[in-house]
mmCIF file of C-alpha atoms and ligand atoms in Angstrom:
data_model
loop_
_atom_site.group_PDB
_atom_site.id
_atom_site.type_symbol
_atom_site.label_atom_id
_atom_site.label_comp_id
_atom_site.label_asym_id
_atom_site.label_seq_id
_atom_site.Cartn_x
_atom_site.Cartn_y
_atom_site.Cartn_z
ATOM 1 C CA UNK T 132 31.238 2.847 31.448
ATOM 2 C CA UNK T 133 31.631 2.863 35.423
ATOM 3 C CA UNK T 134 31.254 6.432 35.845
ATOM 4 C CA UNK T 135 28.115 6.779 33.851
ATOM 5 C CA UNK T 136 26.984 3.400 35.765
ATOM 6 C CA UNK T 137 27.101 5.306 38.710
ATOM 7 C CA UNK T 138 26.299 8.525 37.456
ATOM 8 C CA UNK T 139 23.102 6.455 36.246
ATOM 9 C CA UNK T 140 22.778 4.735 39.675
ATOM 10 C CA UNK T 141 22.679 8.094 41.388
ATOM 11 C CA UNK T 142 20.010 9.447 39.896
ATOM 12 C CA UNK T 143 16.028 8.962 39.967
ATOM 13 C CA UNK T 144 16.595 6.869 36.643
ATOM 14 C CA UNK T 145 17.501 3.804 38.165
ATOM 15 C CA UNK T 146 14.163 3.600 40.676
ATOM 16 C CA UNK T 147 12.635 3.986 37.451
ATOM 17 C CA UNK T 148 14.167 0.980 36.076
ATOM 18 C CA UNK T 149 13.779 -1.065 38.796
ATOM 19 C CA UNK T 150 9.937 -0.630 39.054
ATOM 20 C CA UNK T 151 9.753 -1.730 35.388
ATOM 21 C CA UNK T 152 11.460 -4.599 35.837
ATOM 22 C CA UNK T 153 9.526 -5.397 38.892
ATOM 23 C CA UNK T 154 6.311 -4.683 36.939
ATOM 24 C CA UNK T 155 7.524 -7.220 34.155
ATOM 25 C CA UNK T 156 9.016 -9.942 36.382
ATOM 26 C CA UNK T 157 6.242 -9.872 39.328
ATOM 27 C CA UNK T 158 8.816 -9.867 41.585
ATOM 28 C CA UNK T 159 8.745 -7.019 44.153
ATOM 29 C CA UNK T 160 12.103 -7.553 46.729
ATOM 30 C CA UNK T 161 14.550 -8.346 46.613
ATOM 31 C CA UNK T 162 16.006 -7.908 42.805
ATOM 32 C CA UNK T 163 20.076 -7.912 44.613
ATOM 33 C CA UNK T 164 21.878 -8.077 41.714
ATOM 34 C CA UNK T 165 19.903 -4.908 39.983
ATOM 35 C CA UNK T 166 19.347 -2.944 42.955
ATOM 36 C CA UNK T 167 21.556 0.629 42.349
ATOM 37 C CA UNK T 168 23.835 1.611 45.039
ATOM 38 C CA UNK T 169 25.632 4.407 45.561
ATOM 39 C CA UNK T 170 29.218 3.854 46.224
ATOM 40 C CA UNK T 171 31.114 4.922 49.332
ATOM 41 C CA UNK T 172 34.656 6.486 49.915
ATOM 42 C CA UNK T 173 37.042 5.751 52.042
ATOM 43 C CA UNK T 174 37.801 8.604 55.000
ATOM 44 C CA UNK T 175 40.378 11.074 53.915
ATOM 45 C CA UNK T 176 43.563 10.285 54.745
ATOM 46 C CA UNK T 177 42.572 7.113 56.165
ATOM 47 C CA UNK T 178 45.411 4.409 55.912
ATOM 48 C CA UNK T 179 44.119 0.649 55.767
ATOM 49 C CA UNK T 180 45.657 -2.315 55.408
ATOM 50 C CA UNK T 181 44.298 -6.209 54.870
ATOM 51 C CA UNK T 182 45.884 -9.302 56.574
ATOM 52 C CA UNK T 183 45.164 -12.878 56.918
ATOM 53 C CA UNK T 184 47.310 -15.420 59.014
ATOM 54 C CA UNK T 185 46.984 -17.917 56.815
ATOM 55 C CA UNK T 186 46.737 -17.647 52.958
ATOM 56 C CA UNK T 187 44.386 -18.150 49.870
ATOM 57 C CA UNK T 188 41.283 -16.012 51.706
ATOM 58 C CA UNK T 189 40.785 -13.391 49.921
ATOM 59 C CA UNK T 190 42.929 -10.282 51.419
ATOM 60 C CA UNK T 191 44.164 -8.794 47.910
ATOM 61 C CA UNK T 192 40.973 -9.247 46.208
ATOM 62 C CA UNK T 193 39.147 -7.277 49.404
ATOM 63 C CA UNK T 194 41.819 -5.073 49.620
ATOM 64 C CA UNK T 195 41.714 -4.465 45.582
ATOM 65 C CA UNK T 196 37.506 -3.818 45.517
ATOM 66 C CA UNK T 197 37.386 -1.470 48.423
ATOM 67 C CA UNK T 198 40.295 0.891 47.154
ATOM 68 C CA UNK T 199 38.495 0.415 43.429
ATOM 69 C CA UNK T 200 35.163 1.017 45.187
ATOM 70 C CA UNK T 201 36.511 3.952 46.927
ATOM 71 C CA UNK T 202 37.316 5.248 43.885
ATOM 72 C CA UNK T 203 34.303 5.016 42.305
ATOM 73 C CA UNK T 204 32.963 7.249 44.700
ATOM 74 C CA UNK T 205 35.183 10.229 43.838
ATOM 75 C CA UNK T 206 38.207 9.164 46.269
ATOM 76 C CA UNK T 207 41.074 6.713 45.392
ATOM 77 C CA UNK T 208 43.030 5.646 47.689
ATOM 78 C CA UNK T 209 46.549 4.550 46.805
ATOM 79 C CA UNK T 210 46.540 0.589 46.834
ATOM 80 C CA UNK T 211 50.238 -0.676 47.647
ATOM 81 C CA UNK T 212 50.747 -4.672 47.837
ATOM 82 C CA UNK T 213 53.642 -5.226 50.549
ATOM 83 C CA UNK T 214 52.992 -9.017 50.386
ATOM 84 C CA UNK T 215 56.511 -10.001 50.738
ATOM 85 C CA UNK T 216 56.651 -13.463 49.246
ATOM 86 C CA UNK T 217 53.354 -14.103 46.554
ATOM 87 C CA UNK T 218 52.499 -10.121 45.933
ATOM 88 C CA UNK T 219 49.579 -10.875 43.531
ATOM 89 C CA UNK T 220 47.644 -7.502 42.819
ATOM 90 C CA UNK T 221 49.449 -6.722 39.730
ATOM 91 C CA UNK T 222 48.874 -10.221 37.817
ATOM 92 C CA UNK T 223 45.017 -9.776 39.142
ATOM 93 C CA UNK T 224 45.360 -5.669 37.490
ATOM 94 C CA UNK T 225 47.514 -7.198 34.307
ATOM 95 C CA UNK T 226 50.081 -5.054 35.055
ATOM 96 C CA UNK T 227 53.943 -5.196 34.375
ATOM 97 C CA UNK T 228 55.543 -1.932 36.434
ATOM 98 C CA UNK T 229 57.393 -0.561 38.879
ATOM 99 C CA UNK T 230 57.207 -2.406 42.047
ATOM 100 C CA UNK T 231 57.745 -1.410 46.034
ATOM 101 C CA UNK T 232 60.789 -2.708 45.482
ATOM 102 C CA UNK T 233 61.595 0.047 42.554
ATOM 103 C CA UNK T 234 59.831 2.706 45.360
ATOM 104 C CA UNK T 235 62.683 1.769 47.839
ATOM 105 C CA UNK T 236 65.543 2.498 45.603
ATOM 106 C CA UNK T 237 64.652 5.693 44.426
ATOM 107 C CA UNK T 238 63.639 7.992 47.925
ATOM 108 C CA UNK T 239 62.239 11.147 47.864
ATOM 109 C CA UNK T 240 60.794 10.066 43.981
ATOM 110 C CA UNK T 241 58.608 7.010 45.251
ATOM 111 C CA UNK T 242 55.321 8.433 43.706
ATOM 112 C CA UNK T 243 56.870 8.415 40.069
ATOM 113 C CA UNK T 244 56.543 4.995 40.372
ATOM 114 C CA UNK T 245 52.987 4.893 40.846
ATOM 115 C CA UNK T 246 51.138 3.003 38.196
ATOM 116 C CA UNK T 247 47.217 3.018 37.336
ATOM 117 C CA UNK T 248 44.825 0.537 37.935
ATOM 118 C CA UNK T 249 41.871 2.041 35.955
ATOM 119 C CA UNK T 250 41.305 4.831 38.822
ATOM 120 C CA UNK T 251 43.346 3.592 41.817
ATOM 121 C CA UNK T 252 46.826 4.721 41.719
ATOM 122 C CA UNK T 253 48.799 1.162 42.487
ATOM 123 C CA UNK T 254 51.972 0.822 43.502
ATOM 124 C CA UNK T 255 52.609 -3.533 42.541
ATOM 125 C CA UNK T 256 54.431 -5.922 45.145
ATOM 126 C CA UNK T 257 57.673 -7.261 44.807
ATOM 127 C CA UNK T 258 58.271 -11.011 45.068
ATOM 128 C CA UNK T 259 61.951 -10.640 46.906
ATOM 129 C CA UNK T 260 60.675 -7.805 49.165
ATOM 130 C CA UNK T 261 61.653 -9.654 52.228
ATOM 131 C CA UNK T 262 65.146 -9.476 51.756
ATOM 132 C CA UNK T 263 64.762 -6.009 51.967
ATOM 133 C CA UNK T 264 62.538 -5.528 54.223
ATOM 134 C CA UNK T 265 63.622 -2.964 56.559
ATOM 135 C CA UNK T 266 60.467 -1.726 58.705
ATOM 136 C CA UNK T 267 61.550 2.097 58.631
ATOM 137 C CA UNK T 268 62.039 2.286 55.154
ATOM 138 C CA UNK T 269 59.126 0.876 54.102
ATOM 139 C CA UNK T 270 57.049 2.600 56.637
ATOM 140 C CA UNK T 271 58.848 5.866 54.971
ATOM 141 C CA UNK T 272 58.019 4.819 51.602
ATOM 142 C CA UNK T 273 54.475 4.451 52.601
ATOM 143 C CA UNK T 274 54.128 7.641 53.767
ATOM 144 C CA UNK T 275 55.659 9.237 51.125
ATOM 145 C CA UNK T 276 53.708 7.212 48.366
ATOM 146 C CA UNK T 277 50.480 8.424 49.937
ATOM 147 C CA UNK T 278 51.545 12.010 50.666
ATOM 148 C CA UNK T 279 48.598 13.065 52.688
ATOM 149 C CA UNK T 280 45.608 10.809 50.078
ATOM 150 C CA UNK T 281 44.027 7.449 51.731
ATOM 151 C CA UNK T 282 45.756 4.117 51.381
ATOM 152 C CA UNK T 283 44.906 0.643 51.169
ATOM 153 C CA UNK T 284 47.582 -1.753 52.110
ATOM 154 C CA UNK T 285 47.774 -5.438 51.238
ATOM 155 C CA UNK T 286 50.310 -6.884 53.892
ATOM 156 C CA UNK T 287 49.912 -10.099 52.941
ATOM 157 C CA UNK T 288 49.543 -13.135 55.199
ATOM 158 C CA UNK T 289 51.692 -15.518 57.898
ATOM 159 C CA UNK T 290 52.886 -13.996 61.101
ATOM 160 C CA UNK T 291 55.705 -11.984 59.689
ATOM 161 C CA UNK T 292 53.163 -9.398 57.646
ATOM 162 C CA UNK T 293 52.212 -8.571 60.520
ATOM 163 C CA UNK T 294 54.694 -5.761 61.711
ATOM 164 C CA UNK T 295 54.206 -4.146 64.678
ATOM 165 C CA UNK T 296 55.869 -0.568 62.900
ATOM 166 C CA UNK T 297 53.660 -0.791 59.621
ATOM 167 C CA UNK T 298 50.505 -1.547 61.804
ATOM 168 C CA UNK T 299 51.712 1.701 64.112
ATOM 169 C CA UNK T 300 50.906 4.288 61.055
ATOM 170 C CA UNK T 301 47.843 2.229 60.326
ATOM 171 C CA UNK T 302 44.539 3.750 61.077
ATOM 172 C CA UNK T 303 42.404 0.527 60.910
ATOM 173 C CA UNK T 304 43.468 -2.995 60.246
ATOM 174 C CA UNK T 305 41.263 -5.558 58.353
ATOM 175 C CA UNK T 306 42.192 -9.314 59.373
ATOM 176 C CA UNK T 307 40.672 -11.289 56.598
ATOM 177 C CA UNK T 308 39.032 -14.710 57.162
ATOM 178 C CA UNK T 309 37.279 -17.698 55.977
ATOM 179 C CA UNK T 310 34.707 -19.882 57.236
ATOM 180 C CA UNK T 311 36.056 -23.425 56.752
ATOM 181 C CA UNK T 312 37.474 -24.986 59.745
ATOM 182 C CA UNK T 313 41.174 -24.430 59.324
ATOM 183 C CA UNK T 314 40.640 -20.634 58.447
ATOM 184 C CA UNK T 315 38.907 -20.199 61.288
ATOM 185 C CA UNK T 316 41.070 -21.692 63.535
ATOM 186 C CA UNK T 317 43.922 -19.061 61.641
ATOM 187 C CA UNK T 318 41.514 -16.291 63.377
ATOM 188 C CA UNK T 319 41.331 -17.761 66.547
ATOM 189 C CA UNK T 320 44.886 -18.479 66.503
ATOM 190 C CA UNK T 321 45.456 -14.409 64.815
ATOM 191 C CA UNK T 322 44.044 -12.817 68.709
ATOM 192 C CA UNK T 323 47.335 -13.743 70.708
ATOM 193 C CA UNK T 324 48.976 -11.958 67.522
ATOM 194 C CA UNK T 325 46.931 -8.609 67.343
ATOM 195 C CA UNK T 326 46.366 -8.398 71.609
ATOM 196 C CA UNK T 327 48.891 -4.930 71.068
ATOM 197 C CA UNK T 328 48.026 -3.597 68.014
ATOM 198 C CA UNK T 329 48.330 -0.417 67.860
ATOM 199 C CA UNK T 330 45.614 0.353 65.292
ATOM 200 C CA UNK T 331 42.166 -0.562 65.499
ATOM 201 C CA UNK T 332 41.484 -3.519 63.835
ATOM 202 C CA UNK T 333 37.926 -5.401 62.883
ATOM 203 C CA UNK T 334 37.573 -8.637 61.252
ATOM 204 C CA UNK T 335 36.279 -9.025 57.444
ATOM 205 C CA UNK T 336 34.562 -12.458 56.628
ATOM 206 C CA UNK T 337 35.322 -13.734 52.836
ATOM 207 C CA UNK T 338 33.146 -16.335 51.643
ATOM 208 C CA UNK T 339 30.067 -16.227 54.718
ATOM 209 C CA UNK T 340 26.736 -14.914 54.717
ATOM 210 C CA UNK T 341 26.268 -11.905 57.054
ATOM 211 C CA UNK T 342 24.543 -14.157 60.361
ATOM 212 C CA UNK T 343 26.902 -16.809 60.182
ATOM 213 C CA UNK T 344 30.015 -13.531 59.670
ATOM 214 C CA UNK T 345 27.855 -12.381 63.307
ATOM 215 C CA UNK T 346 27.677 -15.838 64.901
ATOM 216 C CA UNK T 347 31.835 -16.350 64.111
ATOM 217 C CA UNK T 348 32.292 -12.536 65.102
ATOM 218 C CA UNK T 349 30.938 -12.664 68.502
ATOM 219 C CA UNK T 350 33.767 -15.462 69.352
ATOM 220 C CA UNK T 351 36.120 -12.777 68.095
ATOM 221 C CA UNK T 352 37.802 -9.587 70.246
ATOM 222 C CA UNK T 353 37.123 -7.572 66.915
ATOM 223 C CA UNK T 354 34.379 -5.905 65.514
ATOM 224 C CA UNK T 355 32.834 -7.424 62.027
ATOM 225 C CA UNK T 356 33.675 -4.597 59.508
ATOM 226 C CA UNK T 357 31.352 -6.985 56.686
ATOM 227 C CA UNK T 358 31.061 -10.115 55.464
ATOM 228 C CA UNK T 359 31.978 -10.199 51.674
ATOM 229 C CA UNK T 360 29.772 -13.062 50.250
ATOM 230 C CA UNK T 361 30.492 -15.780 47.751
ATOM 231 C CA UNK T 362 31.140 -14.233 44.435
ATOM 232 C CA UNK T 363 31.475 -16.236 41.048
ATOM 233 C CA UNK T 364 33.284 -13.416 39.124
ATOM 234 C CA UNK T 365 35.480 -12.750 41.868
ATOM 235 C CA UNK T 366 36.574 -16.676 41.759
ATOM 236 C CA UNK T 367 37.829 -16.299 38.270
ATOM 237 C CA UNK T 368 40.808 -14.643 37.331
ATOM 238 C CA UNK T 369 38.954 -11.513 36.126
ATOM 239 C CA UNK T 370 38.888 -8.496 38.670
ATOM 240 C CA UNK T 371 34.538 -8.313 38.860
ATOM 241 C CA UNK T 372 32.060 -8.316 41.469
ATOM 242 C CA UNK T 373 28.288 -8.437 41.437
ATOM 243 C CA UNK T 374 26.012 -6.321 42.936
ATOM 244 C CA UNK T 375 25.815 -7.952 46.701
ATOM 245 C CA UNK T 376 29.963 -7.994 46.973
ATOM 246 C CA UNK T 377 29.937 -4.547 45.980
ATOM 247 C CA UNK T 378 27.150 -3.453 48.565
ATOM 248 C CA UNK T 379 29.142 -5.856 51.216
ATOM 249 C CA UNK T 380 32.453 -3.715 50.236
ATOM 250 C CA UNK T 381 30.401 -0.770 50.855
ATOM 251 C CA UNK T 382 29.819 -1.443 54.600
ATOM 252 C CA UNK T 383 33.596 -2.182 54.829
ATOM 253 C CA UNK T 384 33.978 0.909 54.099
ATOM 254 C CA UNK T 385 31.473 2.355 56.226
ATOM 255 C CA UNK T 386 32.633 1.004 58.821
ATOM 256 C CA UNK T 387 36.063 2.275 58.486
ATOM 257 C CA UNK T 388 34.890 5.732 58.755
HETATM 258 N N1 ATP C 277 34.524 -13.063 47.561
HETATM 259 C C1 ATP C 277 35.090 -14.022 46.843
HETATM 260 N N2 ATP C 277 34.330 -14.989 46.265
HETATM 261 C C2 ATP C 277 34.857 -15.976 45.535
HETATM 262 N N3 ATP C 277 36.183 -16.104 45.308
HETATM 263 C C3 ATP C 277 37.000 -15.190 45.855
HETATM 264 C C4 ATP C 277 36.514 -14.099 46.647
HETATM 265 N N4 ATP C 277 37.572 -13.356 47.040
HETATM 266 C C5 ATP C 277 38.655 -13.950 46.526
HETATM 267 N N5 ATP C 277 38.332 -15.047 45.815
HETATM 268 C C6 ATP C 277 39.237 -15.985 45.122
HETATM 269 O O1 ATP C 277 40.009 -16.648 46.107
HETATM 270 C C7 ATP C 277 41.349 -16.798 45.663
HETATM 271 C C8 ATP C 277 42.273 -16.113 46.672
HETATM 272 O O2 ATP C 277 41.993 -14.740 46.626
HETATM 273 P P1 ATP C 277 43.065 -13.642 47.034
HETATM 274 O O3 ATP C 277 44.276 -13.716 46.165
HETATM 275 O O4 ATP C 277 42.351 -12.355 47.127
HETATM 276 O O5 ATP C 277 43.405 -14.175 48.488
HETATM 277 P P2 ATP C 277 44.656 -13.895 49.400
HETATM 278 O O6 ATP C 277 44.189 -14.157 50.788
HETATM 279 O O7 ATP C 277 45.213 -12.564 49.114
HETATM 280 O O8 ATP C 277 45.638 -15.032 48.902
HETATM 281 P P3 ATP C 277 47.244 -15.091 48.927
HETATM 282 O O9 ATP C 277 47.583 -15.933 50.097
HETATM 283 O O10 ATP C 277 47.586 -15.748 47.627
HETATM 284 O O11 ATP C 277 47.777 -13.700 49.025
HETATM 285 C C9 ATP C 277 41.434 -16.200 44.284
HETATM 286 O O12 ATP C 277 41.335 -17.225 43.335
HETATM 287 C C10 ATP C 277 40.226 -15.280 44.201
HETATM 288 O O13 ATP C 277 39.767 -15.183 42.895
HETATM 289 MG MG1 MG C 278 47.120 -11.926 48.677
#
């Protein structure tokens, strides 16, 4: 259904549809939730990863749409949850597999335990990781899982995700954030962390319409990668977006590129 959606999407069909329905409604701009658009990828090779100092922002769920949305334009990126103490990708994909930690004790044969979610290969977190957390190896087993395809990394959150050897074979780093008070003050209080990182990194603001995303982002050493708005299907347990969180994930991507 998603690849004739945006097989449909991409073609003159849906400006078709949209001027009927603006015909019948009366209602000429905007018609957001309706409005076709076509999906982006993720560079090639690119390796990505999500972080938030503090929890509960919405780093996996990001994390989850842009490697889905990636590929839904024609490039999936591996999506690999090293959230060491609440990994929660594979309860959002309803998915019981092999985890990282099953990747670390098999080397040279991490990719057989890739699983599927839909069309993003997905390798699922493992709740005792940090007691085996060894930077090397996992940076190895990264690597190795993504053998030359893009990669979307959920590190988790809290000061300890935040390694300086992972973020080393990073190409961009996404910190996630909020705009209540207290998540805000986690992004203030993330600079002093991230002053070295060795990866570019640009902020991504869950839950904030794009001029007040600007207004916090100019208080911020990073660049705003997008501001992913309030969605009501992404609140639920369900893994759906509408429309305007899908377009927002789109310039996330963009702007990784
Ligand atoms: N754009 C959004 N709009 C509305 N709700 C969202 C959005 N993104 C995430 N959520 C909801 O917020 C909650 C936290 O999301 P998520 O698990 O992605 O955050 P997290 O930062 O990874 O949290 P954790 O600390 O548990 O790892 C979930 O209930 C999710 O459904
Ligand atoms: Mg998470």
């Amino acid at each position: 259904m998603r690849r004739l959606r945006s097989w449909l999407d991409a073609t003159p069909i849906a400006g078709l549809a949209l001027d009927v329905v603006r015909e019948a409604t009366g209602r000429t701009d905007p018609l957001e939730p309706l409005r076709p658009a076509r999906a982006v990828a993720i560079p090639r090779g690119a390796h990505v990863a999500f972080w938030s100092l503090v929890g509960g922002v919405g780093t996996s769920s990001t994390a989850a749409l842009v490697a889905h949305r990636s590929a839904g334009a024609g490039r999936a990126p591996v999506l690999v949850d090293i959230d060491r103490w609440a990994p929660s990708l594979a309860l959002r994909a309803g998915l019981q597999a092999a985890s990282v930690a099953d990747a670390l004790l098999r080397p040279g044969r991490e990719r057989e335990c890739l699983s599927r979610w839909s069309d993003v290969p997905f390798l699922p977190g493992a709740p005792g990781l940090d007691a085996m957390f060894e930077t090397e190896r996992v940076a190895q087993l990264l690597a190795r899982v993504a053998e030359g395809d893009p990669m979307v990394v959920d590190l988790g959150s809290g000061a300890d995700a935040l390694d300086a050897g992972i973020l080393a074979t990073m190409d961009a780093l996404c910190v996630v954030a909020g705009p209540r008070a207290s998540q805000l003050q986690a992004a203030f209080c993330s600079v002093a962390l991230l002053r070295a990182a060795p990866c570019r990194v640009g902020l991504v603001l869950v839950g904030a319409a794009v001029p007040d995303a600007e207004r916090i982002a100019v208080r911020l050493p990073w660049p705003l990668f997008a501001a992913i708005p309030t969605d009501p299907y992404l609140a639920t347990d369900a893994f759906a977006a509408r429309a305007p969180t899908m377009a927002a994930v789109d310039r996330l991507i963009g702007a990784l590129s």
